[in-house]
Short mmCIF file of C-alpha atoms and ligand atoms in Angstrom, two decimals:
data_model
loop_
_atom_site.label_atom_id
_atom_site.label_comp_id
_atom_site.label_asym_id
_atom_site.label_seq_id
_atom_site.Cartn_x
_atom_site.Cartn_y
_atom_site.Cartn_z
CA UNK A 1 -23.45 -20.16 -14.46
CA UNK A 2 -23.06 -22.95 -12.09
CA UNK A 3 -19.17 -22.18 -11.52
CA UNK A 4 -19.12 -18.47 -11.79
CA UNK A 5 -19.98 -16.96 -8.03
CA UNK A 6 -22.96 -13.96 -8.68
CA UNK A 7 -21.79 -10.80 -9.34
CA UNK A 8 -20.45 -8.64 -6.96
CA UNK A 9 -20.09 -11.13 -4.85
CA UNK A 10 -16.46 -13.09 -4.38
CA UNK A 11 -14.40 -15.89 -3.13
CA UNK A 12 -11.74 -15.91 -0.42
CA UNK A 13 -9.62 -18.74 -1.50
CA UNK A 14 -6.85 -19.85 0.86
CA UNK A 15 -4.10 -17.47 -1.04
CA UNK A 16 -5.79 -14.41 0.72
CA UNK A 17 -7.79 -15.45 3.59
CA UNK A 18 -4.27 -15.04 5.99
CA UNK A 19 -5.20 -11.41 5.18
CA UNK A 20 -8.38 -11.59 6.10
CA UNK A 21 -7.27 -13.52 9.27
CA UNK A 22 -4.78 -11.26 10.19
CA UNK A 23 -6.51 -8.05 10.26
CA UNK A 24 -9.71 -9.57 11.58
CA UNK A 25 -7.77 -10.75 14.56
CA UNK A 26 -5.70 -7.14 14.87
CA UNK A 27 -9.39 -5.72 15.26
CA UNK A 28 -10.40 -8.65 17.72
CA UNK A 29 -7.21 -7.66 19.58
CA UNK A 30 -7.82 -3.68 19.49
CA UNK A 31 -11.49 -3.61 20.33
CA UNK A 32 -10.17 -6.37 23.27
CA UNK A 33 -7.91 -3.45 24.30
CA UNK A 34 -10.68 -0.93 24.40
CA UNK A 35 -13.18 -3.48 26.42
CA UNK A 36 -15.67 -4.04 23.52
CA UNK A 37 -17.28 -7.23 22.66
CA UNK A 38 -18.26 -8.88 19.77
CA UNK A 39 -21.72 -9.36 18.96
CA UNK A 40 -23.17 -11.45 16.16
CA UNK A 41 -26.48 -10.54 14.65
CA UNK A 42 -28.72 -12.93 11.98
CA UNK A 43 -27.80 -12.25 8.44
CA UNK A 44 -31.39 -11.18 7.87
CA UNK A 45 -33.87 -9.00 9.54
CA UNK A 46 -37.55 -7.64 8.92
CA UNK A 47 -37.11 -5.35 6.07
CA UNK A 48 -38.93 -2.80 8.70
CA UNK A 49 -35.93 -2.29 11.02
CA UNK A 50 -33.26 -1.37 8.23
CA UNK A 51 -36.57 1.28 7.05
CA UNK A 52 -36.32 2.81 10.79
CA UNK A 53 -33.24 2.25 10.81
CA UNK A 54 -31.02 3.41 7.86
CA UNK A 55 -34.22 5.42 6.37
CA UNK A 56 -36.62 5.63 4.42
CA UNK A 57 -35.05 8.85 2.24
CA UNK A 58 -31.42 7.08 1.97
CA UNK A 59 -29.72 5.22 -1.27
CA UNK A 60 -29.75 2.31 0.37
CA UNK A 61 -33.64 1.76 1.39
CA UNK A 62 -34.68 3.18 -2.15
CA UNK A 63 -32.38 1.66 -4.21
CA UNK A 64 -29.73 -0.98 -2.70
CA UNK A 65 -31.50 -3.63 -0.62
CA UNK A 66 -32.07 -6.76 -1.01
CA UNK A 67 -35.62 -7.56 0.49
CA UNK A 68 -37.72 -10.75 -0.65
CA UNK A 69 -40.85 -12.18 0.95
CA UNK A 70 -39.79 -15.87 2.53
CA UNK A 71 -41.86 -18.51 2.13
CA UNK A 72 -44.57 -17.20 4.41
CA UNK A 73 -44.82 -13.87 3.06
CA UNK A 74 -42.92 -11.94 5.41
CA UNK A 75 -40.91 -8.95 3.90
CA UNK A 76 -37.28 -10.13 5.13
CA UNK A 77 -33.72 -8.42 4.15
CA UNK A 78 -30.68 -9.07 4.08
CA UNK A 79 -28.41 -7.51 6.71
CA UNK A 80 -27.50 -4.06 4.75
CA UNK A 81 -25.30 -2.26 7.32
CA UNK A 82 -24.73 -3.46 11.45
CA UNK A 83 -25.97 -0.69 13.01
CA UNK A 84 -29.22 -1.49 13.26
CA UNK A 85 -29.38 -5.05 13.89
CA UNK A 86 -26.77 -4.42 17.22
CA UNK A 87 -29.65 -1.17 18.11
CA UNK A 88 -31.85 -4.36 17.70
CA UNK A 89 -30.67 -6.67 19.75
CA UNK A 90 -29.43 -4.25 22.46
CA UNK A 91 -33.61 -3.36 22.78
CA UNK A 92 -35.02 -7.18 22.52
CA UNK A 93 -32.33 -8.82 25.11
CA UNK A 94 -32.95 -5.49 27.58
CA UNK A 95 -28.71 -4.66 27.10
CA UNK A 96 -29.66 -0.88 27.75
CA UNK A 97 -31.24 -2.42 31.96
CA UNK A 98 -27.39 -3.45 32.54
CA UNK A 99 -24.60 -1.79 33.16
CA UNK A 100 -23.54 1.28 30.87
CA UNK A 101 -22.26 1.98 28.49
CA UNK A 102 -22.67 -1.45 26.21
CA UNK A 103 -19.56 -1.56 23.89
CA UNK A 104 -20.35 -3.49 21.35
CA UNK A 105 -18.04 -4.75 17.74
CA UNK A 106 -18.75 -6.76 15.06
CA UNK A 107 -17.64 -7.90 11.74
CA UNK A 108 -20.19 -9.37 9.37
CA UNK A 109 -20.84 -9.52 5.73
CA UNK A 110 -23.31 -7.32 4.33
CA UNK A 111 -25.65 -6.93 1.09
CA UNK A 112 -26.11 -3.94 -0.63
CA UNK A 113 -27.40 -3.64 -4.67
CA UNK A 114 -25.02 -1.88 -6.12
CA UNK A 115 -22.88 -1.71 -9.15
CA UNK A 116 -19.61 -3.91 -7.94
CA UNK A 117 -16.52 -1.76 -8.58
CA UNK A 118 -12.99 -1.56 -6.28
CA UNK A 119 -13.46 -2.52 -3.11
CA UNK A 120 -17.41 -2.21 -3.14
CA UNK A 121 -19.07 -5.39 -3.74
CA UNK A 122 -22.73 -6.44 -3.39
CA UNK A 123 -21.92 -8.86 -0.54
CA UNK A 124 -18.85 -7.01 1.31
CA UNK A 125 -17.41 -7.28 4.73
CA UNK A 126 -17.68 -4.97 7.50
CA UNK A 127 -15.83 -4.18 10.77
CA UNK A 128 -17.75 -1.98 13.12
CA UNK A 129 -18.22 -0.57 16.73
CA UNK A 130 -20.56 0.93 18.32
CA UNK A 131 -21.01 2.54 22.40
CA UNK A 132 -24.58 2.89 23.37
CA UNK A 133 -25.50 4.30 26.08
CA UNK A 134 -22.87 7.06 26.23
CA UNK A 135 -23.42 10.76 25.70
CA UNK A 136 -20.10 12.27 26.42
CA UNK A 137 -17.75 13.27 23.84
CA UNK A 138 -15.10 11.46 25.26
CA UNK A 139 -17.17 8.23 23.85
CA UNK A 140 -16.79 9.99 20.30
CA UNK A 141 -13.44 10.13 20.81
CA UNK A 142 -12.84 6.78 21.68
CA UNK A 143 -14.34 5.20 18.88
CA UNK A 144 -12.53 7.15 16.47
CA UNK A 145 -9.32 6.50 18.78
CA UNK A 146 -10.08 2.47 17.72
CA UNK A 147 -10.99 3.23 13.92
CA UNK A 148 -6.93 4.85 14.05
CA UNK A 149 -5.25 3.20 16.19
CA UNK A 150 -6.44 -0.25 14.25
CA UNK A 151 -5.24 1.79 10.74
CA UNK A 152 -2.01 2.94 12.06
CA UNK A 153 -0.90 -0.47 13.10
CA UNK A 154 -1.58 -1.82 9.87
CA UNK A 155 0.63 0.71 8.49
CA UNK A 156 -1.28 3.21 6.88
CA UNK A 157 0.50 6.44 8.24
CA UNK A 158 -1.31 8.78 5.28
CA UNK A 159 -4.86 9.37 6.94
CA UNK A 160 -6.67 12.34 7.18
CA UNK A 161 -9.59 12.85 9.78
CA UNK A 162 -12.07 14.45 9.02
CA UNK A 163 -14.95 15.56 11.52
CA UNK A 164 -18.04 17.71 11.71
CA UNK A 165 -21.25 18.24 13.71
CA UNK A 166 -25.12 17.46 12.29
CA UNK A 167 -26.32 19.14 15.64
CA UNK A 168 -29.45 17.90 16.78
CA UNK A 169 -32.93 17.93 15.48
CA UNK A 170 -33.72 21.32 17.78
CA UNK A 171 -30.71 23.31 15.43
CA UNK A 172 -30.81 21.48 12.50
CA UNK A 173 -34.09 23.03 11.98
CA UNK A 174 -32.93 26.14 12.25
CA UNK A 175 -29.87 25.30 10.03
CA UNK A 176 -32.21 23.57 7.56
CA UNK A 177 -33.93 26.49 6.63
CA UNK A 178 -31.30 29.00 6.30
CA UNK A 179 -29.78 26.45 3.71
CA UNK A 180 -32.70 25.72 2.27
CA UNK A 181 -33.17 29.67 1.84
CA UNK A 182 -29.46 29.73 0.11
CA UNK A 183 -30.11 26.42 -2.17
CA UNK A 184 -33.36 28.25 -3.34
CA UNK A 185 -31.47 30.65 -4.77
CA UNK A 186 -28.82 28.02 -6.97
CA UNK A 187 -31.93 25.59 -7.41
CA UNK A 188 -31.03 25.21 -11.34
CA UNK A 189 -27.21 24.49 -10.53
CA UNK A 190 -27.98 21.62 -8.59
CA UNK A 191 -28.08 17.74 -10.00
CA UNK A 192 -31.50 16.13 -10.63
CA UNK A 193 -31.00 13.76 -7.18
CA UNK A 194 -30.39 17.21 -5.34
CA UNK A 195 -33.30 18.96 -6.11
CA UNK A 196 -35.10 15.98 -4.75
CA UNK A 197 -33.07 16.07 -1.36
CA UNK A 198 -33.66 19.89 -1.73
CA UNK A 199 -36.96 18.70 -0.98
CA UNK A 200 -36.77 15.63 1.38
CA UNK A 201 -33.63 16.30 2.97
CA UNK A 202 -31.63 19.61 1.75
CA UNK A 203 -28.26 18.48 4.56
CA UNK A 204 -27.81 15.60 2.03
CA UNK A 205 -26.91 18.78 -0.85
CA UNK A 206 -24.33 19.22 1.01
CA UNK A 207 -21.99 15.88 0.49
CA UNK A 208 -23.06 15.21 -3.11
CA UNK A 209 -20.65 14.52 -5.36
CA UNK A 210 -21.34 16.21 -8.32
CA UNK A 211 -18.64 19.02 -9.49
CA UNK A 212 -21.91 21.77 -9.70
CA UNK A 213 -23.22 21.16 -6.49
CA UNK A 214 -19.86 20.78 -4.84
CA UNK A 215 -19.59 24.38 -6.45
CA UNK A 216 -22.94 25.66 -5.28
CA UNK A 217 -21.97 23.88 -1.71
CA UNK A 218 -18.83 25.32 -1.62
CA UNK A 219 -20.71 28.97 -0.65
CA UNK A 220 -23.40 27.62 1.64
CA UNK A 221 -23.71 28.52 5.43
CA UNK A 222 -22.25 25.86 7.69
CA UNK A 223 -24.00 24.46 9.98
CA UNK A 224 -21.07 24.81 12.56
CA UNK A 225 -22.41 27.97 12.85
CA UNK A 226 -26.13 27.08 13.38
CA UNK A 227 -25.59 24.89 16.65
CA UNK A 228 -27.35 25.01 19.85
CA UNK A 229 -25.43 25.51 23.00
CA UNK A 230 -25.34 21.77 24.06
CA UNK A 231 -24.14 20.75 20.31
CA UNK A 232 -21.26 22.94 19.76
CA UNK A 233 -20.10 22.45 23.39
CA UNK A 234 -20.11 18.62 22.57
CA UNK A 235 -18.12 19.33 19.73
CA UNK A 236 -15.95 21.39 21.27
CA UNK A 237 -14.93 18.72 23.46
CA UNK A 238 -14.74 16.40 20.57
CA UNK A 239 -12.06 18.80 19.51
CA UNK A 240 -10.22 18.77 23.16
CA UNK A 241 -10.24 14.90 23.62
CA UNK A 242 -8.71 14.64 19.90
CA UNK A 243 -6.11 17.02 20.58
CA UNK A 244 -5.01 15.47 23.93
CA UNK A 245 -4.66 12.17 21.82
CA UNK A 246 -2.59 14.16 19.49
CA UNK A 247 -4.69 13.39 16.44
CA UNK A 248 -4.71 16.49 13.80
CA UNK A 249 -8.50 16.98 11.53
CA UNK A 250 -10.33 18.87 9.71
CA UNK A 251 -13.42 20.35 10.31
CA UNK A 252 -15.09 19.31 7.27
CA UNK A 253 -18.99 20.55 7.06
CA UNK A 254 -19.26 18.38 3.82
CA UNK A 255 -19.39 15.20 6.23
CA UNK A 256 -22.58 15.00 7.06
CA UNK A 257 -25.35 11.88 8.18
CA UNK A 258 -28.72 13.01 6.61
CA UNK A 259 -30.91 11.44 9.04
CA UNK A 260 -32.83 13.03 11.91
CA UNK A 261 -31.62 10.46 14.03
CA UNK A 262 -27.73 11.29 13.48
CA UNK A 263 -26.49 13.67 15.69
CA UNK A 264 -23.51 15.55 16.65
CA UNK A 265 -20.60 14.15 15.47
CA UNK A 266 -20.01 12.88 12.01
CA UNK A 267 -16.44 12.00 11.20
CA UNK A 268 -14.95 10.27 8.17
CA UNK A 269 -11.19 8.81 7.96
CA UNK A 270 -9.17 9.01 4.96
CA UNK A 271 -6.50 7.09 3.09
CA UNK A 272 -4.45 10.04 1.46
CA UNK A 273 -3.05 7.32 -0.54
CA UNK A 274 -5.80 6.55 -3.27
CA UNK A 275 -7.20 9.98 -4.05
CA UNK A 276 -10.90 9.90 -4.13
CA UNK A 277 -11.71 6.63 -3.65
CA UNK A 278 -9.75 7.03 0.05
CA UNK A 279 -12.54 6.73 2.69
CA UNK A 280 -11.64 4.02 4.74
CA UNK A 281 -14.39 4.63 7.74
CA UNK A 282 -16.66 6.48 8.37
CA UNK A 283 -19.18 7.16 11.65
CA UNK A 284 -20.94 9.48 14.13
CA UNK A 285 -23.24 9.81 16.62
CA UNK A 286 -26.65 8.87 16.76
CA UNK A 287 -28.43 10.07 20.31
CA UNK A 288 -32.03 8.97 17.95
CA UNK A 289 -31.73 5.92 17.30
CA UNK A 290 -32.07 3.48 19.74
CA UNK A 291 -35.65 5.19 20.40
CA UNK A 292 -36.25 5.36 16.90
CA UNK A 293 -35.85 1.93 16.60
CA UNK A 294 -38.39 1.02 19.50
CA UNK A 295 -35.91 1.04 22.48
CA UNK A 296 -35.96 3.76 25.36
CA UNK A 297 -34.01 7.12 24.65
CA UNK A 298 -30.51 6.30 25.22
CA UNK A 299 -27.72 7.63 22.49
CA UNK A 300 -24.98 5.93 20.63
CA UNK A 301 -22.00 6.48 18.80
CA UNK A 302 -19.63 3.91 16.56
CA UNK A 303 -18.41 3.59 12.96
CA UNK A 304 -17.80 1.32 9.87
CA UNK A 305 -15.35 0.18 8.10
CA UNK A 306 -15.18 -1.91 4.86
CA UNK A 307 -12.66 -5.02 5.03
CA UNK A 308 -12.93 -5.38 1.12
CA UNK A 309 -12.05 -1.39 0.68
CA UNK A 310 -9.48 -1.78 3.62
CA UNK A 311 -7.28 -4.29 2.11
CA UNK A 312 -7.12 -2.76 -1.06
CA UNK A 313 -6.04 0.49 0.27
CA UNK A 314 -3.11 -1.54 2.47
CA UNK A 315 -2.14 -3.13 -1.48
CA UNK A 316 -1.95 0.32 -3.13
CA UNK A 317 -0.06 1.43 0.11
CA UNK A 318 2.65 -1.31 -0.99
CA UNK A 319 1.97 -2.76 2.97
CA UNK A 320 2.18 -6.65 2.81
CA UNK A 321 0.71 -8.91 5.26
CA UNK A 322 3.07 -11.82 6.12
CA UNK A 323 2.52 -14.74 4.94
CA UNK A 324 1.52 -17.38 7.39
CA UNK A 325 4.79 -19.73 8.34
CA UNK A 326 5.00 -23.50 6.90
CA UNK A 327 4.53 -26.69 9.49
CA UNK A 328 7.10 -26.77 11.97
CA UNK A 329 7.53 -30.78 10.91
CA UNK A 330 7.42 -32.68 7.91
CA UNK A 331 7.37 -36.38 8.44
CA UNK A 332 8.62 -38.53 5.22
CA UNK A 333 7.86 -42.47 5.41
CA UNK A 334 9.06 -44.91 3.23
CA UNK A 335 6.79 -48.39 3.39
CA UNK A 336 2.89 -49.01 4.47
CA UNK A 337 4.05 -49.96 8.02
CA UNK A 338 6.08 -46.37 8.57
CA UNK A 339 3.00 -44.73 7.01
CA UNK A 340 0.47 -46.05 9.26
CA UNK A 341 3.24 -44.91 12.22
CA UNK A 342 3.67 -41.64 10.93
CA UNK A 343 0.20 -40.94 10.38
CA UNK A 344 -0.34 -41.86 14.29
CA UNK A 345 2.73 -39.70 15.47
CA UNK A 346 1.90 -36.92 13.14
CA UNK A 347 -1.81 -36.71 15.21
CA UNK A 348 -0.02 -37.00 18.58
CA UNK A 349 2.22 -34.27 17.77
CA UNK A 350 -0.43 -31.76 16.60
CA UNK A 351 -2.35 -32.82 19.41
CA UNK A 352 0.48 -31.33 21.62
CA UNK A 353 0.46 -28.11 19.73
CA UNK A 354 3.03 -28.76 16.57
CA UNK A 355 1.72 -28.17 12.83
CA UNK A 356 3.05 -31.04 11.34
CA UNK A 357 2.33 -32.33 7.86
CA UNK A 358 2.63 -35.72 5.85
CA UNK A 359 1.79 -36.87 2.50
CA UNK A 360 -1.41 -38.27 1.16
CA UNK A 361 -0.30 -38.79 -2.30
CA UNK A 362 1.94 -42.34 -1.64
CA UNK A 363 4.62 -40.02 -3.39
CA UNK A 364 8.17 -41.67 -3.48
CA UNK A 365 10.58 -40.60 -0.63
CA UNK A 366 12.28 -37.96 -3.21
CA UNK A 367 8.86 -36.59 -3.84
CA UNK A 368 8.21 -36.04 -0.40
CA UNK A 369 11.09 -34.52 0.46
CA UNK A 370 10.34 -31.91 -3.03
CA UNK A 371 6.68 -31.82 -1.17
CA UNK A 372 8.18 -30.39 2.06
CA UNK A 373 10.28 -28.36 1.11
CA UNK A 374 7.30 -26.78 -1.04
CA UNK A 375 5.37 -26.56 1.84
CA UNK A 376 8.18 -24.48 3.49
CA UNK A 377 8.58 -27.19 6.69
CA UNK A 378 11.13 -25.87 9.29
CA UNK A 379 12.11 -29.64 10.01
CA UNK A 380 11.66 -33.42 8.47
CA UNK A 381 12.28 -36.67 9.31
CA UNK A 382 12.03 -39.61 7.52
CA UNK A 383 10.87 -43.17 9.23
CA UNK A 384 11.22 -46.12 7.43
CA UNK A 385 11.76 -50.26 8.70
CA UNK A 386 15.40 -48.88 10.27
CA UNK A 387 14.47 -46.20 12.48
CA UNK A 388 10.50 -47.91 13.79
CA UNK A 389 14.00 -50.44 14.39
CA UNK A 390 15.63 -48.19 16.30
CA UNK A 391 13.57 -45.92 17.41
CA UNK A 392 15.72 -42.70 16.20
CA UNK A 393 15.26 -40.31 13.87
CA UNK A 394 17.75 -37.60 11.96
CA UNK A 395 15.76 -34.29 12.77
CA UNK A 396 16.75 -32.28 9.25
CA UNK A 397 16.76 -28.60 9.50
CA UNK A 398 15.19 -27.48 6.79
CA UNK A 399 16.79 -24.03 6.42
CA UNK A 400 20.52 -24.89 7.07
CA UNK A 401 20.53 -28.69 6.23
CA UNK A 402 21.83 -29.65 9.52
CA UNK A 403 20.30 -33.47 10.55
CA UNK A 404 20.82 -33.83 14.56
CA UNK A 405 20.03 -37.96 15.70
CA UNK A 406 17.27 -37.89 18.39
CA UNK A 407 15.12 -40.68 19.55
CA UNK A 408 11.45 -40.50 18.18
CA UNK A 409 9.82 -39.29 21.84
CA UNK A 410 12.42 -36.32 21.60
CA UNK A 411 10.49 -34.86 18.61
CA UNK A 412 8.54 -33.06 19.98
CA UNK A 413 11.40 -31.57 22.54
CA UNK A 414 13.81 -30.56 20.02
CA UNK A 415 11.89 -28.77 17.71
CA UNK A 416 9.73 -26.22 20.27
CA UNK A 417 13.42 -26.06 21.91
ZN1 LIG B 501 -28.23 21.07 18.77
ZN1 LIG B 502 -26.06 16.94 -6.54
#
């Protein structure tokens, strides 16, 4: 027990985490781009905000959080999706008095009960953006313009984007009830979990997963044809802005967000790659729930996307992430007076903005060199009694073998030349 992590969660150890670097600081860079900044939320809330705020009805409340009373009985949870928390802290710090829109990114680990499999872990990693404030399409469009552009220059050329429209609460009622009227009629082809949501929630029927209700779906009116005026004209221009950017989609009705609070768009991006398991993000608007949440009525729009899920679709794409490059200097030492002078020039050096590395291990001078060369230096130099003498060095080129005599203060010179 006391060496094995808990399940579902898991280690980055230093063979990965230049992954993790490197597409963490690709999403820095693109949401940079797009004028978004990071915010950081706790890793816990009041279980009551992720209620409001994911829902009452959904997987996760019921089934996948993980909510404890602390030590003075308060019901606490751990962060389960980022949402929320930014809708939280956008209300309590008075964001939505400022300036709008507030473009907002983050990437945090959250918890979710579930059973672990590929790329879905009980404590994963997510990247995700949202726009408050914003009610025009073209703010749709931009956050899915991120969610691509970020995908595409990681090399995944194979995506598929799929988008739809929840309308709004005004002709989702409408909508509900002509589905409802059409489920009624397929009631005993439909999972156990549906004919609950038949219930609760019949929109949620409609991106189940099991093969009979996918049949029984497959017939059902689409809600595409059920919106208001102000609805299908947002999507519409959805449609336009994606075009412009030269983006092909589908219209997919099966995407849908099953909360009242989700509105408009709902848009899901796919990894052709890796069959079913491909979603690599998914998002939408939500003009509800900033007011839902206790703030004033102001809408939003963003998406997720899940860094654990991500990297494993770049590995079955065959994409590798280069590996990070060794020290630009390796400084050998032979004797306890060149150590102690090596150690101090190694610090001065890194100080002025070279990786340089030395040994710790009092290996022999041969053992050093093997050490370097392991470490994949570009350069070494060796300093023993003769050159703290003289003061020079032979600068080896670790790549070609070529040594080039320089004095000691030229070090530093010679290899950023
Ligand atoms: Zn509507
Ligand atoms: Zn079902």
């Amino acid at each position: 027990m006391l060496t094995k992590a808990p399940r579902g969660t898991k280690d980055v150890l230093p063979s990965e985490s230049y992954k993790w670097q490197y597409v963490e600081n690709l999403m820095r860079e693109i949401c940079e781009f797009y004028g978004y900044k990071e915010i950081r939320t706790p890793g816990f809330e009041h279980t009551e905000l992720f209620l409001r705020g994911v829902g009452e009805s959904t997987d996760i409340v019921r089934k996948e959080m993980y909510t404890f009373n602390d030590r003075s009985g308060r019901s606490i949870t751990l962060k389960a999706e980022g949402t929320s928390p930014a809708v939280r802290a956008f209300i309590e710090h008075g964001l939505y008095a400022e300036t709008q829109p507030t473009k907002l990114y983050y990437i945090t680990p959250v918890y979710r009960y579930e059973k672990p499999q590929a790329g879905r872990l009980r404590e994963h990693h997510q990247f995700g953006v949202e726009i408050f404030g914003a009610k025009s399409a073209s703010a749709d469009a931009e956050v899915i313009s991120i969610a691509m552009t970020l995908l595409k220059k990681l090399g995944l050329n194979n995506l598929e984007l799929r988008i739809n429209s929840v309308g709004c609460p005004v002709c989702r009622k409408n909508y509900n009830k002509v589905l409802k009227e059409f489920l009624k009629e397929h009631l005993d082809e439909l999972c156990d979990d549906c004919k609950v949501r038949y219930e609760v929630n019949p929109l949620r029927v409609l991106d189940c997963k099991v093969e009979s209700c996918r049949r029984v779906t497959g017939e059902a009116p689409l809600i595409t044809d059920y919106l208001c005026d102000d609805c299908r004209n947002h999507f519409e221009e959805l449609k336009k802005y994606l075009d412009a950017m030269g983006y092909n989609y589908i219209v997919d009705p099966r995407i849908v967000r099953g909360l009242d609070y989700y509105t408009k768009t709902a848009f899901e991006i796919i990894s052709k790659d890796i069959g079913a398991q491909g979603t690599v993000c998914g998002g939408g608007r939500y003009d509800g729930l900033i007011e839902e949440i206790g703030g004033p009525s102001m809408p939003g729009v963003g998406f997720g996307m899940g860094i654990e899920r991500l990297l494993l679709t770049l590995e079955q794409n065959g994409i590798e992430i280069t590996k990070p490059e060794g020290p630009d200097l390796f400084i050998a030492y032979i004797g306890d007076e060149a150590k102690l002078f090596t150690f101090t020039l190694a610090n001065k050096l890194r100080f002025n903005g070279l990786k340089v590395e030395i040994d710790h291990m009092e290996r022999s001078l041969k053992a050093q060199m093997k050490y370097a060369n392991k470490l994949n230096a570009k350069f070494a130099v060796v300093i023993g009694e003769e050159e703290l003498e003289s003061k020079k060095v032979k600068l080896k080129n670790m790549a070609t073998g070529e040594e080039t005599e320089i004095l000691i203060d030229e070090i530093e010179k010679a290899i950023k030349n």
